[in-house]
Coordinates of C-alpha atoms in Angstrom, one line a residue:
X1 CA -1.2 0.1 -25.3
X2 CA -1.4 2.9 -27.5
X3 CA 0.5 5.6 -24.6
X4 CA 3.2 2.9 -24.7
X5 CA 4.0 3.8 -28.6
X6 CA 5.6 6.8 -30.5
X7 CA 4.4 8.4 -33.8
X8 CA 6.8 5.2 -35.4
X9 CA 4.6 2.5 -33.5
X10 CA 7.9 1.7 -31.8
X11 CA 7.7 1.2 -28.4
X12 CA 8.4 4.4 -25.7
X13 CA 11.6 3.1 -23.8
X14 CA 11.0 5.5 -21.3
X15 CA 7.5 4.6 -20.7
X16 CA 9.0 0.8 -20.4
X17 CA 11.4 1.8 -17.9
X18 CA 8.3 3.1 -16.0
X19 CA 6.5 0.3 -16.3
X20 CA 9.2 -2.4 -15.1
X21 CA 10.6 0.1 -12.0
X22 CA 7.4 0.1 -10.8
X23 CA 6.3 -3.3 -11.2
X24 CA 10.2 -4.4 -9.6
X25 CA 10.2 -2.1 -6.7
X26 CA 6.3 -3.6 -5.7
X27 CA 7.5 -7.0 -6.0
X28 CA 10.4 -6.3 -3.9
X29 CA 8.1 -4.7 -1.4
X30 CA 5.4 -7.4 -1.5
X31 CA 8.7 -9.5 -1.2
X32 CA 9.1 -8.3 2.8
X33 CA 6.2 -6.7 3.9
X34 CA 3.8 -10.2 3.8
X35 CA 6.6 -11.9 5.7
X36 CA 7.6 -9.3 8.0
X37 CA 5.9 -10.4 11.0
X38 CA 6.5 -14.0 10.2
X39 CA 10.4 -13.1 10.3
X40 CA 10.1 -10.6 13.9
X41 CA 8.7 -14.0 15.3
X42 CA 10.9 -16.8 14.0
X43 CA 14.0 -15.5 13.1
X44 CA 14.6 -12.3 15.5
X45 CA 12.2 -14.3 18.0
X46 CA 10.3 -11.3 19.3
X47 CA 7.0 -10.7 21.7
X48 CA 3.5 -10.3 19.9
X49 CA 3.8 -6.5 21.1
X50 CA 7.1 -5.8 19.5
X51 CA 5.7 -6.9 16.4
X52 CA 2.9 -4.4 16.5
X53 CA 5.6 -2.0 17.9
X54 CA 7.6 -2.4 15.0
X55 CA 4.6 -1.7 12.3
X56 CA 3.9 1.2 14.4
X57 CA 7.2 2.9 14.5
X58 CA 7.7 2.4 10.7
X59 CA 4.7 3.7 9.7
X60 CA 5.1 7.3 12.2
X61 CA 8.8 7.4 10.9
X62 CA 7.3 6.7 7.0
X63 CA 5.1 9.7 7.5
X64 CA 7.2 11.9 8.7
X65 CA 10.1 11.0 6.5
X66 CA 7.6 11.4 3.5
X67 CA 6.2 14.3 4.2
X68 CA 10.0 16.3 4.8
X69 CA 11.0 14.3 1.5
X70 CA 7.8 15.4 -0.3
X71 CA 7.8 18.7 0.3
X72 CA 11.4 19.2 -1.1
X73 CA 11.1 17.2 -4.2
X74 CA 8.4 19.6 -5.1
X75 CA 10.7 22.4 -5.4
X76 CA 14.1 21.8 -4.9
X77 CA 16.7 19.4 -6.9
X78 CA 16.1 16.4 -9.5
X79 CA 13.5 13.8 -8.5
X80 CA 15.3 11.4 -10.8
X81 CA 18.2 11.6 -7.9
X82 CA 15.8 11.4 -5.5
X83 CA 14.2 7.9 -6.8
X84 CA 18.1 6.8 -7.0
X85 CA 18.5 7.6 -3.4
X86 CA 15.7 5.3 -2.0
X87 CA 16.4 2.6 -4.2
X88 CA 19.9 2.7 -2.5
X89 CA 18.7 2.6 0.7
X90 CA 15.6 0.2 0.1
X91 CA 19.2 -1.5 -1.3
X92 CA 21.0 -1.0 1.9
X93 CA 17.7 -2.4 4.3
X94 CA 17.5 -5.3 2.6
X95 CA 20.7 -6.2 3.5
X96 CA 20.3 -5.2 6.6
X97 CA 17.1 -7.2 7.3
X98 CA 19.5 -10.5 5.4
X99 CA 21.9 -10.5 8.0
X100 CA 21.0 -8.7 11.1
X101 CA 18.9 -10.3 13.7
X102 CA 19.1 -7.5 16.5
X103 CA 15.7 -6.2 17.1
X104 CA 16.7 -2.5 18.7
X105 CA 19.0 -2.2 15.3
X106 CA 15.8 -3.1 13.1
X107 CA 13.5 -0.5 14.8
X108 CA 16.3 2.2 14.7
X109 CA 18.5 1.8 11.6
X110 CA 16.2 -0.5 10.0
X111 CA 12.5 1.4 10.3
X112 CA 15.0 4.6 9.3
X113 CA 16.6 3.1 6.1
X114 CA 12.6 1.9 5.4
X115 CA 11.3 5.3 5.4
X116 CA 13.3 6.5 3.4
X117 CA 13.4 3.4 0.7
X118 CA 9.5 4.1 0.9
X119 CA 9.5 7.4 -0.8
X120 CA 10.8 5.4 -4.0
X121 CA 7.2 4.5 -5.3
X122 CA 5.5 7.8 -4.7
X123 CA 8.3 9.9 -6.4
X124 CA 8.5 7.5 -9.2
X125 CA 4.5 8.4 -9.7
X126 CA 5.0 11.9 -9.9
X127 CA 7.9 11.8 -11.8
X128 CA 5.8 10.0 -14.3
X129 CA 3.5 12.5 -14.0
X130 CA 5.9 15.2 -14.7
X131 CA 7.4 13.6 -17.9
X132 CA 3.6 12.8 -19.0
X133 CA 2.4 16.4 -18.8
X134 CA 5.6 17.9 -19.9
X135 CA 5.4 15.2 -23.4
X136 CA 1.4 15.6 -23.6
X137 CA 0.7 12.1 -23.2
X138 CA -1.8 10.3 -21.8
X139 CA -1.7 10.8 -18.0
X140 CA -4.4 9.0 -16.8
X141 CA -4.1 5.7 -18.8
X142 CA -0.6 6.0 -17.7
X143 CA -1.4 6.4 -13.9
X144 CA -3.7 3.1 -14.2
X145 CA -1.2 1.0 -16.1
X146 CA 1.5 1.8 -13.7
X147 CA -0.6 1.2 -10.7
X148 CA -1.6 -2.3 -12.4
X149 CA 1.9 -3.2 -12.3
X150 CA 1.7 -2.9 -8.6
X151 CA -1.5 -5.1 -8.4
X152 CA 0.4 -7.7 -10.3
X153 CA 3.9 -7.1 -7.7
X154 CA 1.5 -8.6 -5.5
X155 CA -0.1 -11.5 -6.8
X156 CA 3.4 -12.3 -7.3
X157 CA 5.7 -11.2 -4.5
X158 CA 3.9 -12.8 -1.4
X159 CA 3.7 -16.6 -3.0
X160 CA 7.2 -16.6 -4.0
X161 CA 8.1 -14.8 -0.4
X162 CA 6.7 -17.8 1.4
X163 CA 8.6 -19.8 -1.0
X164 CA 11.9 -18.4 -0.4
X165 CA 11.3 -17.8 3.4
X166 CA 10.5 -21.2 4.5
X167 CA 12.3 -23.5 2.0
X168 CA 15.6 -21.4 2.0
X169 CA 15.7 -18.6 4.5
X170 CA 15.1 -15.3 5.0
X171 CA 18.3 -14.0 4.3
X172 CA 17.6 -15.6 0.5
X173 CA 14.3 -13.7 0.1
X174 CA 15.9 -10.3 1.5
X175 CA 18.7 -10.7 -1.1
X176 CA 16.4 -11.7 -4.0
X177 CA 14.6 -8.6 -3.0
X178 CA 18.0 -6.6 -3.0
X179 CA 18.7 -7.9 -6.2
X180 CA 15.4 -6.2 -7.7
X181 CA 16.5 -2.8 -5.9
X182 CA 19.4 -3.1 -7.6
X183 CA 18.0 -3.6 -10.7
X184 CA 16.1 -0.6 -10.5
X185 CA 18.9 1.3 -9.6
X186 CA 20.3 0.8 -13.2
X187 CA 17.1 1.0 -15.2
X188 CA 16.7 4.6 -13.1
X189 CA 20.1 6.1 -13.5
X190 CA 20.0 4.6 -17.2
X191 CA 16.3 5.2 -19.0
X192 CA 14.2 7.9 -16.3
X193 CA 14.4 11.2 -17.3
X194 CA 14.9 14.7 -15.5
X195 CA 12.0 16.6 -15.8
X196 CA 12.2 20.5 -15.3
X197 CA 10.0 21.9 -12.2
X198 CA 7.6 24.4 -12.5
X199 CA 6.7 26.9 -9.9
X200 CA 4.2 26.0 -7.3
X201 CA 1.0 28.2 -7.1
X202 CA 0.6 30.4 -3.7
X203 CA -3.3 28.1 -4.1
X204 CA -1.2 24.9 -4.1
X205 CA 1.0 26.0 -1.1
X206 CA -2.3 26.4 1.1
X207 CA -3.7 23.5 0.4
X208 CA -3.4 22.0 3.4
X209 CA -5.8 25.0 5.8
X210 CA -9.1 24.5 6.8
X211 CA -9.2 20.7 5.6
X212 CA -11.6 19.3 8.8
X213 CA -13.9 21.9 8.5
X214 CA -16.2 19.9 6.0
X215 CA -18.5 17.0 8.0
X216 CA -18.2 15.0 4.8
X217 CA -14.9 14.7 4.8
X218 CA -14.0 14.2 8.3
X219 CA -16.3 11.2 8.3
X220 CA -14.3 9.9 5.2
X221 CA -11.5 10.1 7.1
X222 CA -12.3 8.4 9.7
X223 CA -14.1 5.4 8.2
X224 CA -11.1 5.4 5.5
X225 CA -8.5 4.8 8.3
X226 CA -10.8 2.4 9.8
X227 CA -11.2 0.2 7.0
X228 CA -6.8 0.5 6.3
X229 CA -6.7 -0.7 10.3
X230 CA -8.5 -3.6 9.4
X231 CA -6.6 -4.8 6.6
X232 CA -3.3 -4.0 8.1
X233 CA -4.3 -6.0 11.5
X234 CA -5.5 -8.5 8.9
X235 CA -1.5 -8.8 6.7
X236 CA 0.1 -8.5 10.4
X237 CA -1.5 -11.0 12.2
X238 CA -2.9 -13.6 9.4
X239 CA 0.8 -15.4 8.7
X240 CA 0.7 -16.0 12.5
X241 CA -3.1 -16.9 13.2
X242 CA -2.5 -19.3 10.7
X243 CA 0.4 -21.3 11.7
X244 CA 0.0 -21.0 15.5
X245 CA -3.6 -21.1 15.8
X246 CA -5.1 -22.7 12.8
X247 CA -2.3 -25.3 12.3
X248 CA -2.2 -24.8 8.8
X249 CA 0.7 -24.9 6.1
X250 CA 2.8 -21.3 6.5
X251 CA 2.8 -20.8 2.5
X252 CA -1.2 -20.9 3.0
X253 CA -0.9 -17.2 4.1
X254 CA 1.4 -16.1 0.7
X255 CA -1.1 -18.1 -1.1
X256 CA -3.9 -16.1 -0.1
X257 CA -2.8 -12.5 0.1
X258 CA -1.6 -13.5 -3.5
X259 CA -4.7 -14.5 -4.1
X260 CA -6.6 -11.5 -3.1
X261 CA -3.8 -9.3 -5.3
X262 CA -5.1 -11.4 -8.1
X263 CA -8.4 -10.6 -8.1
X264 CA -8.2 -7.0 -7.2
X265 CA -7.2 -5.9 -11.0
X266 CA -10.6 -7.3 -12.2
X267 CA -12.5 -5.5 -8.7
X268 CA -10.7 -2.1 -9.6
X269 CA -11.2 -2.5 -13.7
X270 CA -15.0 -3.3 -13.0
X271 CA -16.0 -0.8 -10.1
X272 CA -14.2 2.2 -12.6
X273 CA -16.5 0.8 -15.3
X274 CA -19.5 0.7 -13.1
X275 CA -18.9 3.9 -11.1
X276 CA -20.5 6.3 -13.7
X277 CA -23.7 4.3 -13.4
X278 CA -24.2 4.2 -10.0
X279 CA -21.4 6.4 -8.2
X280 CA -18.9 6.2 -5.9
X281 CA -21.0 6.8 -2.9
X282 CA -22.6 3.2 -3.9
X283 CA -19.8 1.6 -5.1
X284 CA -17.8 2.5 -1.9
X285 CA -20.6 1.3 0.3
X286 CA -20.9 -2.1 -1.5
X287 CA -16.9 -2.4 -0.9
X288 CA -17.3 -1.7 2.7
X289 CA -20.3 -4.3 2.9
X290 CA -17.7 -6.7 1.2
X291 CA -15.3 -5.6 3.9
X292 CA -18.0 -7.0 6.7
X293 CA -18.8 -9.8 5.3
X294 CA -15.0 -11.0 4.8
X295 CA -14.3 -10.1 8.1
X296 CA -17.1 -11.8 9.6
X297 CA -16.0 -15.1 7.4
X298 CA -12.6 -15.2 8.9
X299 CA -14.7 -15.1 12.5
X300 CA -16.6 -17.7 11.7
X301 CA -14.5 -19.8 9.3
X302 CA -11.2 -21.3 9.8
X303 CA -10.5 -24.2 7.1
X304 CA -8.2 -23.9 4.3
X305 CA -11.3 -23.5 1.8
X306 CA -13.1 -20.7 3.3
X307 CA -10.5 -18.7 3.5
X308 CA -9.7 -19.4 -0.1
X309 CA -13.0 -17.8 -0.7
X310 CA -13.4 -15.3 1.7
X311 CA -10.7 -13.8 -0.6
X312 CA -13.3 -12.6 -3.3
X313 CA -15.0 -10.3 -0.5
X314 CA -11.4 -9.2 0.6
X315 CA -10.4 -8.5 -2.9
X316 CA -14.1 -6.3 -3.6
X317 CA -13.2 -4.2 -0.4
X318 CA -9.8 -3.1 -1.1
X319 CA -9.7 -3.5 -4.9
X320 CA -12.8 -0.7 -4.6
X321 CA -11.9 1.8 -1.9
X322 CA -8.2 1.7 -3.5
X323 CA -9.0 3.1 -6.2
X324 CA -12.3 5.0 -5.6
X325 CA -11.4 6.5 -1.9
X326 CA -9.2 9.1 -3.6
X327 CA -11.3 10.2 -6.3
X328 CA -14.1 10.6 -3.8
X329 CA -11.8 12.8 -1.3
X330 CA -11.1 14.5 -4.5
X331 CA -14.6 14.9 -5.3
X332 CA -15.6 16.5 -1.9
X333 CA -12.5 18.7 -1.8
X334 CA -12.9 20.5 -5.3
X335 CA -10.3 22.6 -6.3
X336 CA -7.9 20.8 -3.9
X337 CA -6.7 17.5 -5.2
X338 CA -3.3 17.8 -4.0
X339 CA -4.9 18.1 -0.4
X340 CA -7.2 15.3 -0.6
X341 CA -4.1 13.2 -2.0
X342 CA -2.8 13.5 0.9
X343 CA -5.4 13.1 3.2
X344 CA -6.1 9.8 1.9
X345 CA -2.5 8.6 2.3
X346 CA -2.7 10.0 5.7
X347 CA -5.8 8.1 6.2
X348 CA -3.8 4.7 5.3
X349 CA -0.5 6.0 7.2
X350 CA -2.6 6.3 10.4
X351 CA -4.8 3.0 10.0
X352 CA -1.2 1.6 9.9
X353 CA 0.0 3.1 13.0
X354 CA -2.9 2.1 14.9
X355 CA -2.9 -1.7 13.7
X356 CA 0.2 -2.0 15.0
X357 CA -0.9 -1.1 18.5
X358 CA -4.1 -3.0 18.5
X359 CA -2.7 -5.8 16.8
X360 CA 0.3 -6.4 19.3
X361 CA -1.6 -5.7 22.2
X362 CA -4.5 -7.8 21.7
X363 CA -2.5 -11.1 20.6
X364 CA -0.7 -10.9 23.6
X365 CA -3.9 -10.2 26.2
X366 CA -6.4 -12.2 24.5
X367 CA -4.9 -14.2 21.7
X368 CA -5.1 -13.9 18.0
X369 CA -9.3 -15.0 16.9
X370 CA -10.0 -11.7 19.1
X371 CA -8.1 -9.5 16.4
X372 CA -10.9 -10.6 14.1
X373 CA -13.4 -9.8 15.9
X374 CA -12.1 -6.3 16.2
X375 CA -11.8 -5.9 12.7
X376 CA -15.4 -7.0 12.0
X377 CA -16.3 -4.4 14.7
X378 CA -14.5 -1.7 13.0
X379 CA -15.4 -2.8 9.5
X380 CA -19.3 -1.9 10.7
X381 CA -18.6 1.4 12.2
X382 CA -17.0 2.3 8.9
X383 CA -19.7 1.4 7.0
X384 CA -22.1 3.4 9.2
X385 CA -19.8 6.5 8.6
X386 CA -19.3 5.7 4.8
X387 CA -23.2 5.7 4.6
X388 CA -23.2 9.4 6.3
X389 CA -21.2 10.8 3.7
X390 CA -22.7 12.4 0.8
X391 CA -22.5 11.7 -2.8
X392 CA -20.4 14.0 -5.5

């Protein structure tokens, strides 16, 4: 961990405090966002609809809020403060989410106090991008460390949400993820640094024109927000399909998206050791063809074992288009990495908004198996785009 050391071999304590903010706040949000569904149904004893409603709402307010928040932390004020600010309202949801069972409160307050608790890990990246540049360090290894922290949050946070959920309550697992928040508070007022802003080029400001005119990327679009409606149809609805439908144990479902976390880190460490040999064009392709094939073993398998399994297909698909789809939105958009950034986040946000709908409003019409069958659907069409997009 050589980024992690000074000229003294003496560990960085700011580059620490990176590392464990980062890896607290994604246990914290692999804490709720496994469970979430789980707790609209049981505890605040909602419709399948309002479920999806709920996922939809949060993720339009998330973009939105990001987006207002993004663009001022660019130029304007500390992003240190910033960071302190979500982590007090992640702070204040989780609370919220403890003791509050009203669901018009939760969609209002609660989706609004989200947003803005969602900016947290985002700003906390490009701070640590900031203080990278500005100290010449490492950037990149620093990037992928931090990120693996997150990978980690969530081989963790979703077995031990189950945990806490069903053998104590949810109000226990929304304080233990309070707790973390507050943590972070400290370690961020304490050990982050302020990093000085520099002035953002007239190029940077216009990065955002003339972004659908490329075919390429317009297909990438579009089968990348296809493939995030799949797995977010898949972490909604999979908690419920398999304790109302499949009849098995509820901590199955933390078990397996903790499994799938697991073996992500070695999917994403392999496919960036691989991708110079045979590109991302290929490497993205065989993700998506993972993506099929896992969504066509939860149609046709339901025992405990397959689905065990199936999570070496699920962990290939996202593990790859993670953290290859950027890079290749950054490939076709030269010049413009700030853009593509974005429009891959965009891609997710909106994949998001749209699983909500569909998942909702297909559980309640036609039950939850035909969710899967959807998702397989849409897993093939976004192969068939992925294939029409051309190689960098």
């Amino acid at each position: 961990m050589k980024l992690l050391l000074t000229r003294g071999r003496r560990l960085n304590p700011v580059y620490v405090a990176f590392m464990a903010i980062s890896f607290m706040v994604g246990v914290a949000g692999a804490l709720q966002a496994p469970t979430l569904s789980l707790f609209l149904t049981r505890d605040v004893a909602v419709r399948p609809f309002q479920v999806g409603l709920f996922y939809t709402v949060n993720a339009v307010a998330g973009i939105v809020v990001s987006l207002l928040l993004a663009k001022r932390s660019d130029t304007h004020g500390d992003r240190r403060m910033l960071i302190l600010f979500c982590c007090l309202m992640a702070l204040a949801n989780a609370f919220l989410f403890a003791f509050n069972r009203h669901y018009l409160t939760l969609i209002t307050l609660g989706v609004l106090l989200s947003s803005l608790a969602n900016v947290a890990m985002p700003q906390l990246f490009a701070l640590a991008r900031e203080y990278a540049d500005n100290s010449a360090r490492e950037v990149v290894m620093f990037s992928s460390i931090m990120r693996a922290q997150l990978s980690l949050a969530w081989v963790i946070g979703p077995p031990l949400a189950f945990m806490l959920a069903l053998n104590y309550g949810f109000a226990v697992m929304f304080m233990v993820a309070a707790a973390l928040f507050a943590l972070c508070l400290v370690l961020v007022w304490l050990a982050l640094p302020s990093v000085a802003r520099h002035e953002l080029s007239p190029e940077v400001l216009l990065t955002h024109t003339r972004l659908w005119k490329d075919a390429d990327v317009r297909m990438l679009f579009l089968a990348s927000m296809l493939m995030w409606t799949c797995n977010t149809m898949y972490i909604i609805d999979m908690p419920l399909y398999i304790s109302s439908t499949l009849g098995l144990p509820d901590k199955l479902a933390g078990l397996l998206m903790g499994t799938a976390a697991g073996l992500e880190v070695p999917a994403m460490l392999l496919a960036g050791y691989y991708v110079k040999r045979f590109g991302k064009r290929r490497m993205m392709l065989f993700a998506v063809g993972a993506g099929v094939l896992f969504y066509l073993g939860l149609v046709l398998f339901q025992q405990r074992n397959a689905l065990m399994l199936l999570q070496v297909f699920n962990a290939i698909f996202i593990g790859i288009v993670a953290g290859l789809g950027m890079l290749w939105f950054q490939d076709l958009m030269p010049g413009r990495p700030g853009a593509a950034t974005t429009l891959f986040s965009n891609s997710i946000s909106t994949g998001v908004i749209l699983a909500g709908v569909l998942q909702g409003t297909l559980v309640e019409t036609f039950g939850h198996y035909s969710v899967y069958w959807l998702a397989l659907l849409m897993a093939v069409v976004s192969l068939g785009l992925t294939a029409r997009v051309r190689d960098v």
